[in-house]
GROMACS .gro file of C-alpha atoms in nm:
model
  255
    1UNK     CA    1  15.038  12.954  10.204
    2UNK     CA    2  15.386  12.785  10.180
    3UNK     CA    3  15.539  13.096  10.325
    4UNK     CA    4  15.326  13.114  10.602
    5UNK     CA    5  15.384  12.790  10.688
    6UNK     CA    6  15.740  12.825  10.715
    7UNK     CA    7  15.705  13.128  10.897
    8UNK     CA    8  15.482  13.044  11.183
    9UNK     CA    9  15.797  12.880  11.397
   10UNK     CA   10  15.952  13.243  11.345
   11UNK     CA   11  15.664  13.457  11.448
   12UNK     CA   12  15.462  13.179  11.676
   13UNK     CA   13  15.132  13.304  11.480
   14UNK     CA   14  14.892  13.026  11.459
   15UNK     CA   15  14.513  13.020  11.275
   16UNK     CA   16  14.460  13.128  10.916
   17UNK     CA   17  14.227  13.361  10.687
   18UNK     CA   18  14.029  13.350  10.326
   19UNK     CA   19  14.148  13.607  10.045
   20UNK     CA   20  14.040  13.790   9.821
   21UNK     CA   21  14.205  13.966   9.569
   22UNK     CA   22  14.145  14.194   9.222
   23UNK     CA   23  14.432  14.239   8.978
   24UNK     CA   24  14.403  14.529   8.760
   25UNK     CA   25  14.633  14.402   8.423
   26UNK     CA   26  14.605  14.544   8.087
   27UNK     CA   27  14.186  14.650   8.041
   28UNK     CA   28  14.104  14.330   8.253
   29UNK     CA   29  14.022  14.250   8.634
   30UNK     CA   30  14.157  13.920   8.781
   31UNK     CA   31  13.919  13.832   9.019
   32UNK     CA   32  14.107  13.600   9.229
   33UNK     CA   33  13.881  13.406   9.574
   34UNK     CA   34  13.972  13.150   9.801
   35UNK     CA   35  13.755  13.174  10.088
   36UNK     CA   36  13.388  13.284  10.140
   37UNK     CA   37  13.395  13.632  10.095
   38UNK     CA   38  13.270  13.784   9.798
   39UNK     CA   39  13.342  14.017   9.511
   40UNK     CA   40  13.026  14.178   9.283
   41UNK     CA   41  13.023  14.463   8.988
   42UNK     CA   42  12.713  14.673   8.976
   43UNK     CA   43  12.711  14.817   8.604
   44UNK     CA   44  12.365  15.058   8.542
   45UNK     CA   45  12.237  14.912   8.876
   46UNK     CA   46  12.249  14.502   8.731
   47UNK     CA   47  12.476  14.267   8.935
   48UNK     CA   48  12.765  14.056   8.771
   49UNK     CA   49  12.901  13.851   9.026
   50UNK     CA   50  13.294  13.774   9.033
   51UNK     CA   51  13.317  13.514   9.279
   52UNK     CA   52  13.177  13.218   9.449
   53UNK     CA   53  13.203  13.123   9.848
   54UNK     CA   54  13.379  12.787   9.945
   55UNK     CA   55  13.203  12.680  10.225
   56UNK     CA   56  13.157  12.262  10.324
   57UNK     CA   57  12.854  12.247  10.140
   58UNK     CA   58  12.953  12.400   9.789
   59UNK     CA   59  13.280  12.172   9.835
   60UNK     CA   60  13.123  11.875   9.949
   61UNK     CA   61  13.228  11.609   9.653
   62UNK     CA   62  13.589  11.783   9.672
   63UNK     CA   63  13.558  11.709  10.048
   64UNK     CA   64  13.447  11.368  10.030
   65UNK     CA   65  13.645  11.271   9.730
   66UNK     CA   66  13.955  11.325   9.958
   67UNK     CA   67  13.857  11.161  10.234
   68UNK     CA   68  13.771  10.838   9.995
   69UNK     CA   69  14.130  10.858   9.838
   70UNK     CA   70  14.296  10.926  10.168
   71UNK     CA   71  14.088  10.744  10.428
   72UNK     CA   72  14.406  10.774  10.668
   73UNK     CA   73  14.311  11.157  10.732
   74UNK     CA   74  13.972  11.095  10.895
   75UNK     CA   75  14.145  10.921  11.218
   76UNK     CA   76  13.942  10.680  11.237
   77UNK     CA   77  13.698  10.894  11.357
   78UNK     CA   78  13.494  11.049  11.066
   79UNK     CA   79  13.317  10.902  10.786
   80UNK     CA   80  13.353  11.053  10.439
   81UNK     CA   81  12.954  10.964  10.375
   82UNK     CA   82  12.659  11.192  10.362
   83UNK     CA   83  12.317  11.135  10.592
   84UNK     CA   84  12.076  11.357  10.637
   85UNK     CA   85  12.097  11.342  11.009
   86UNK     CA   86  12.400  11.166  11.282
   87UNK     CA   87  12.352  10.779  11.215
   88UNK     CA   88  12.271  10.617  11.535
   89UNK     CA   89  12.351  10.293  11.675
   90UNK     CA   90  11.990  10.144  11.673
   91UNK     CA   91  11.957  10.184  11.305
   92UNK     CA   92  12.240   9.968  11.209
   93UNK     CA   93  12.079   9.744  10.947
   94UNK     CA   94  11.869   9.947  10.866
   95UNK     CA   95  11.792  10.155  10.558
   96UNK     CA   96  11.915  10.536  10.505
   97UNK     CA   97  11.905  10.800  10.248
   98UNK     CA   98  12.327  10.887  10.233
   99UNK     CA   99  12.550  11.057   9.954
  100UNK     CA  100  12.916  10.984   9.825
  101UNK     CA  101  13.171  11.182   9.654
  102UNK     CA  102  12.987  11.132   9.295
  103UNK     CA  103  12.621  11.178   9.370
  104UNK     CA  104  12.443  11.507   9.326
  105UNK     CA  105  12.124  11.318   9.437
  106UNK     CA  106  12.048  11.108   9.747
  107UNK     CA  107  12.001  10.703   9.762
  108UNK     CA  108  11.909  10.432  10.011
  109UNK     CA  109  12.248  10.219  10.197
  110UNK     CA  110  12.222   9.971  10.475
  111UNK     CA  111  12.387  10.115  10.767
  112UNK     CA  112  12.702   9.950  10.904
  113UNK     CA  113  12.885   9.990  11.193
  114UNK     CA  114  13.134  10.255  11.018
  115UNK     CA  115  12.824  10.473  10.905
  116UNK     CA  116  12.835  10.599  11.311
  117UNK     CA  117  13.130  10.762  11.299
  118UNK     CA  118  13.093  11.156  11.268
  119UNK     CA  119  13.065  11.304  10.935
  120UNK     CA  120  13.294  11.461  10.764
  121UNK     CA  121  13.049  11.767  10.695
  122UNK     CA  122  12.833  11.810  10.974
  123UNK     CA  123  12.573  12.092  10.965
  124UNK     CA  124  12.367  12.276  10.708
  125UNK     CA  125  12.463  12.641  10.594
  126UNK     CA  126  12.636  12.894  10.776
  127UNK     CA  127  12.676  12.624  11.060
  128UNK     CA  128  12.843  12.389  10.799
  129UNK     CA  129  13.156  12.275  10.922
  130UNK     CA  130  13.435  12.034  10.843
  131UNK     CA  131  13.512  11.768  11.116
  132UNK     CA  132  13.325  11.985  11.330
  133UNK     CA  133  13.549  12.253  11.318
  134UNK     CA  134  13.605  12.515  11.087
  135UNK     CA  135  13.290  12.642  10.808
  136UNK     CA  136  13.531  12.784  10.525
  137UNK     CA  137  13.722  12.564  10.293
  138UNK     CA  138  13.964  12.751  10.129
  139UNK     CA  139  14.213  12.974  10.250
  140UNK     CA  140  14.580  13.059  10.376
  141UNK     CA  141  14.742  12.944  10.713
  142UNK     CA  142  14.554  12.685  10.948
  143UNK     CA  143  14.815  12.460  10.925
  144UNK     CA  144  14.809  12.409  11.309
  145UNK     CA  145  14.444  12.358  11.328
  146UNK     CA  146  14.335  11.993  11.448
  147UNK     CA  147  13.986  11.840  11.564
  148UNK     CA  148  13.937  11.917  11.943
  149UNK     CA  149  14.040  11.711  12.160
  150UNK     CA  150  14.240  11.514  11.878
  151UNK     CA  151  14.567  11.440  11.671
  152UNK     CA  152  14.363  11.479  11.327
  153UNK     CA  153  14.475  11.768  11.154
  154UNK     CA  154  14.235  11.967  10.886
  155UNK     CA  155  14.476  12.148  10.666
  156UNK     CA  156  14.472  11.853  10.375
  157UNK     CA  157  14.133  11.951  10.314
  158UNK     CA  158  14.157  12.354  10.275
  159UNK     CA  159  14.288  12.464   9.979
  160UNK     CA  160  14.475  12.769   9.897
  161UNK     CA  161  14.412  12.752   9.577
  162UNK     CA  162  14.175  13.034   9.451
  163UNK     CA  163  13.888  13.057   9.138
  164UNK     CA  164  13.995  13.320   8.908
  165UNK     CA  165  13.721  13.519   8.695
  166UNK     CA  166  13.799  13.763   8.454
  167UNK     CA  167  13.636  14.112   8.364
  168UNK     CA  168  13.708  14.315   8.058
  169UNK     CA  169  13.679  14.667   8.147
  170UNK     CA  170  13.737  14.779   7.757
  171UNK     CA  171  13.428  14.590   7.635
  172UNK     CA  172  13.211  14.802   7.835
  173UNK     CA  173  13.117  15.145   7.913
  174UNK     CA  174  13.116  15.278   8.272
  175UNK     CA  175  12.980  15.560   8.443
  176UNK     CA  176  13.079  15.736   8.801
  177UNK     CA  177  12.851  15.471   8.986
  178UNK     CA  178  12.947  15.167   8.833
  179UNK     CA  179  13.110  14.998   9.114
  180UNK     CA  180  13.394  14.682   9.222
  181UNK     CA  181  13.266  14.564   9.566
  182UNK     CA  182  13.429  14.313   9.753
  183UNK     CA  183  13.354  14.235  10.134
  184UNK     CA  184  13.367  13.947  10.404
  185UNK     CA  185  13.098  13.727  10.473
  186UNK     CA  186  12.984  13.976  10.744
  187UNK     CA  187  12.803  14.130  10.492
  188UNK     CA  188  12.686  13.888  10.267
  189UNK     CA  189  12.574  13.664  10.544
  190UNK     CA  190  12.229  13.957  10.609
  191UNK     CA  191  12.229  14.133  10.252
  192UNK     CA  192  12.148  13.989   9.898
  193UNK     CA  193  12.337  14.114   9.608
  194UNK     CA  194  12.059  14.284   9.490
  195UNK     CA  195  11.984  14.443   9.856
  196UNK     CA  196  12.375  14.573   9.802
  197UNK     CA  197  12.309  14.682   9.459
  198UNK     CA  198  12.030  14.856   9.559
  199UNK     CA  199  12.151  15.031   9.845
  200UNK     CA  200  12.479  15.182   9.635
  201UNK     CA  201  12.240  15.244   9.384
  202UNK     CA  202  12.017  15.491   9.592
  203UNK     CA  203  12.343  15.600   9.774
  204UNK     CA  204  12.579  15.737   9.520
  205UNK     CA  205  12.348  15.942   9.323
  206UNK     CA  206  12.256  16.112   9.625
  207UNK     CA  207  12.660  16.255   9.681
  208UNK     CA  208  12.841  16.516   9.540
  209UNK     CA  209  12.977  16.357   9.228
  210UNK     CA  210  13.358  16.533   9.239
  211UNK     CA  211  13.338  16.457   9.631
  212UNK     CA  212  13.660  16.206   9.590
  213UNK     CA  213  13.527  16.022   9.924
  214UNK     CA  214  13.165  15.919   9.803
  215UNK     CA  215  13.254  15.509   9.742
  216UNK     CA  216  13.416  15.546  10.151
  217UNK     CA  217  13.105  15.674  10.224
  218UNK     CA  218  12.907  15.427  10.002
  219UNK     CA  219  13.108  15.140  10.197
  220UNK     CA  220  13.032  15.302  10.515
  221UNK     CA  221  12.647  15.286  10.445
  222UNK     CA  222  12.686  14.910  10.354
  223UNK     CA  223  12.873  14.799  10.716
  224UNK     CA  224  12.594  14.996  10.853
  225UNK     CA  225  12.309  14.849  10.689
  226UNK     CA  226  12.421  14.528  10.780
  227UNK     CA  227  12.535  14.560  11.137
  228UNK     CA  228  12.183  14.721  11.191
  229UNK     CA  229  12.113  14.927  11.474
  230UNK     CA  230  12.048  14.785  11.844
  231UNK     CA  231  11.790  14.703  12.001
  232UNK     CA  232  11.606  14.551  12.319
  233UNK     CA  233  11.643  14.202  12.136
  234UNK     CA  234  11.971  14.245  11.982
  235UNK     CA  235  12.086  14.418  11.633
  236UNK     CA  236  11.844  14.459  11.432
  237UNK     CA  237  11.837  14.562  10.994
  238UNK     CA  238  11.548  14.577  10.777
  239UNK     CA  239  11.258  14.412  10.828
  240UNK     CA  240  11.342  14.370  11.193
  241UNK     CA  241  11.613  14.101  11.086
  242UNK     CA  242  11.917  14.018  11.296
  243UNK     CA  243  12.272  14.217  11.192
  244UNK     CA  244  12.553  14.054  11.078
  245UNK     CA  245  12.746  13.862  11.367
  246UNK     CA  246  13.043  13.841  11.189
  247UNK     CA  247  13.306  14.101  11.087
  248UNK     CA  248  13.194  14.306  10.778
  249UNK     CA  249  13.492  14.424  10.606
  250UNK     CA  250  13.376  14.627  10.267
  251UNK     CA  251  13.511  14.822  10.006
  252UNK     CA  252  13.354  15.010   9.703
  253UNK     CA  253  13.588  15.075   9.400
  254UNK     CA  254  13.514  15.312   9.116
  255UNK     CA  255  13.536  15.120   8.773
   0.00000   0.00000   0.00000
C-alpha cells in the first residue's frame, strides 16, 4: 500500500483494489483477505470458510471508533453516529434509536443539531458505503479518493491490513475434488457457499479425472452460473434471480 502510494506520481494511476491472497508454506495455507472477496475449501462436499468480507457494516465500530478519536477527518460534514434512517431537521429534540462505536445494540438519544450531518455509514448491505462513497473497507491504493464535491479524503479509514486464517493441509486427507476457491464479490454477491459447493460438487465428478483442465472448467461453470443467462428483463440465474452485476473473477485450486 506504501509502495503504491509512492508510485502513483510516477505512473499517474489513481483508484485502488481489495486482495486476496493464499500462501502455500510448509503443510499450511495462509489465507491472507483485505477486501470483500472471498476464499472457501470444500473438503467431501462440507464448506470451511477462510475468509470474511470487510464491508461498512461488518466494520462499523472500527469505522466509528475512528471517527470518535479523530473527529477532524469527518470535515465537518459527517457524523460518526448510527440512526436507523437520515436525521432530519424537524426532529431535533426529539427522541431516536442511534448507535456508537461500543454498542452492538441500539438506544434512545435526543437529537441535536450535529445528529443532521450525514453519516458516516450510510446504507444497508451491498449499498453500504462510507461517506457516501466507496462500499469496501479494506484494501490497497485509494489514496486519492475524496467525498464528491469535497476536500475530505477517505483513505484513513481503509485499511490495508488483511485477516490471516490458517489451514493445515497435513491434518487432513484430500481427494481429487477437494477444492481452494477464491473469487470477487461478483460471485458471492448471487451464490451461497453452499450453492458454490454444490455446484463443484455435481461438476467435477462429472469430468475426466486425469483431464489436467477440469478445476478451469469447474471455475468456468461458476462465472457462468452466476452471470446467468439473458433475458427480456435482464440476466437472469436460478430461480429467475438477477446475475451478478459486478465482475466475477474465480478460481478453483486442487488441494
Amino acid at each position: 500500500d506504501l509502495q503504491i502510494e509512492r508510485e502513483r506520481t510516477v505512473y499517474n494511476i489513481s483508484g485502488g483494489c481489495t486482495a486476496l491472497v493464499v500462501v502455500y508454506l510448509l503443510g499450511k495455507l495462509y489465507v491472507a483477505n483485505a477486501g470483500d472477496s472471498r476464499a472457501i475449501i470444500i473438503r467431501n462436499g462440507e464448506v470451511i470458510p477462510m475468509s470474511s468480507e470487510f464491508t461498512p457494516e461488518t466494520e462499523r465500530q472500527r469505522l466509528q471508533y475512528l471517527a470518535y478519536m479523530q473527529p477532524h477527518l469527518l470535515g465537518n460534514e459527517f457524523t460518526h453516529l448510527e440512526f436507523p434512517r437520515r436525521v432530519q431537521r424537524k426532529e431535533v429534540g426529539k427522541r431516536m434509536l442511534y448507535r456508537d462505536f461500543n454498542m452492538t445494540g441500539w438506544a434512545y438519544k435526543t437529537i441535536e443539531e450535529d445528529d443532521l450531518k450525514f453519516p458516516l455509514i450510510y446504507g444497508e448491505g451491498k449499498k453500504a458505503r462510507v461517506m457516501a462513497t466507496i462500499g469496501v473497507t479494506r484494501g490497497l491504493g485509494d489514496h486519492d479518493l475524496k467525498v464528491h464535491d469535497s476536500n475530505i479524503y477517505i483513505k484513513p479509514f481503509l485499511s490495508s491490513s488483511p485477516e490471516v486464517r490458517v489451514y493445515d493441509l497435513l491434518q487432513y486427507e484430500h481427494g481429487p475434488d477437494d477444492v481452494l476457491i477464491l473469487a470477487t464479490d461478483g460471485l458471492w454477491d448471487v451464490l451461497l457457499n453452499e450453492e458454490v459447493a454444490e455446484a463443484v460438487t455435481n461438476f467435477l465428478p462429472n469430468c475426466d479425472p486425469d483431464d489436467p483442465h477440469r478445476y478451469t472448467l469447474a471455475a468456468q461453470d461458476l462465472v457462468m452460473r452466476a452471470r446467468g443467462v439473458l433475458k427480456d428483463r435482464g440476466w437472469r440465474i436460478s430461480n429467475d434471480r438477477l446475475g451478478s452485476g459486478d465482475d466475477i473473477s474465480v478460481y478453483v485450486i486442487p488441494l
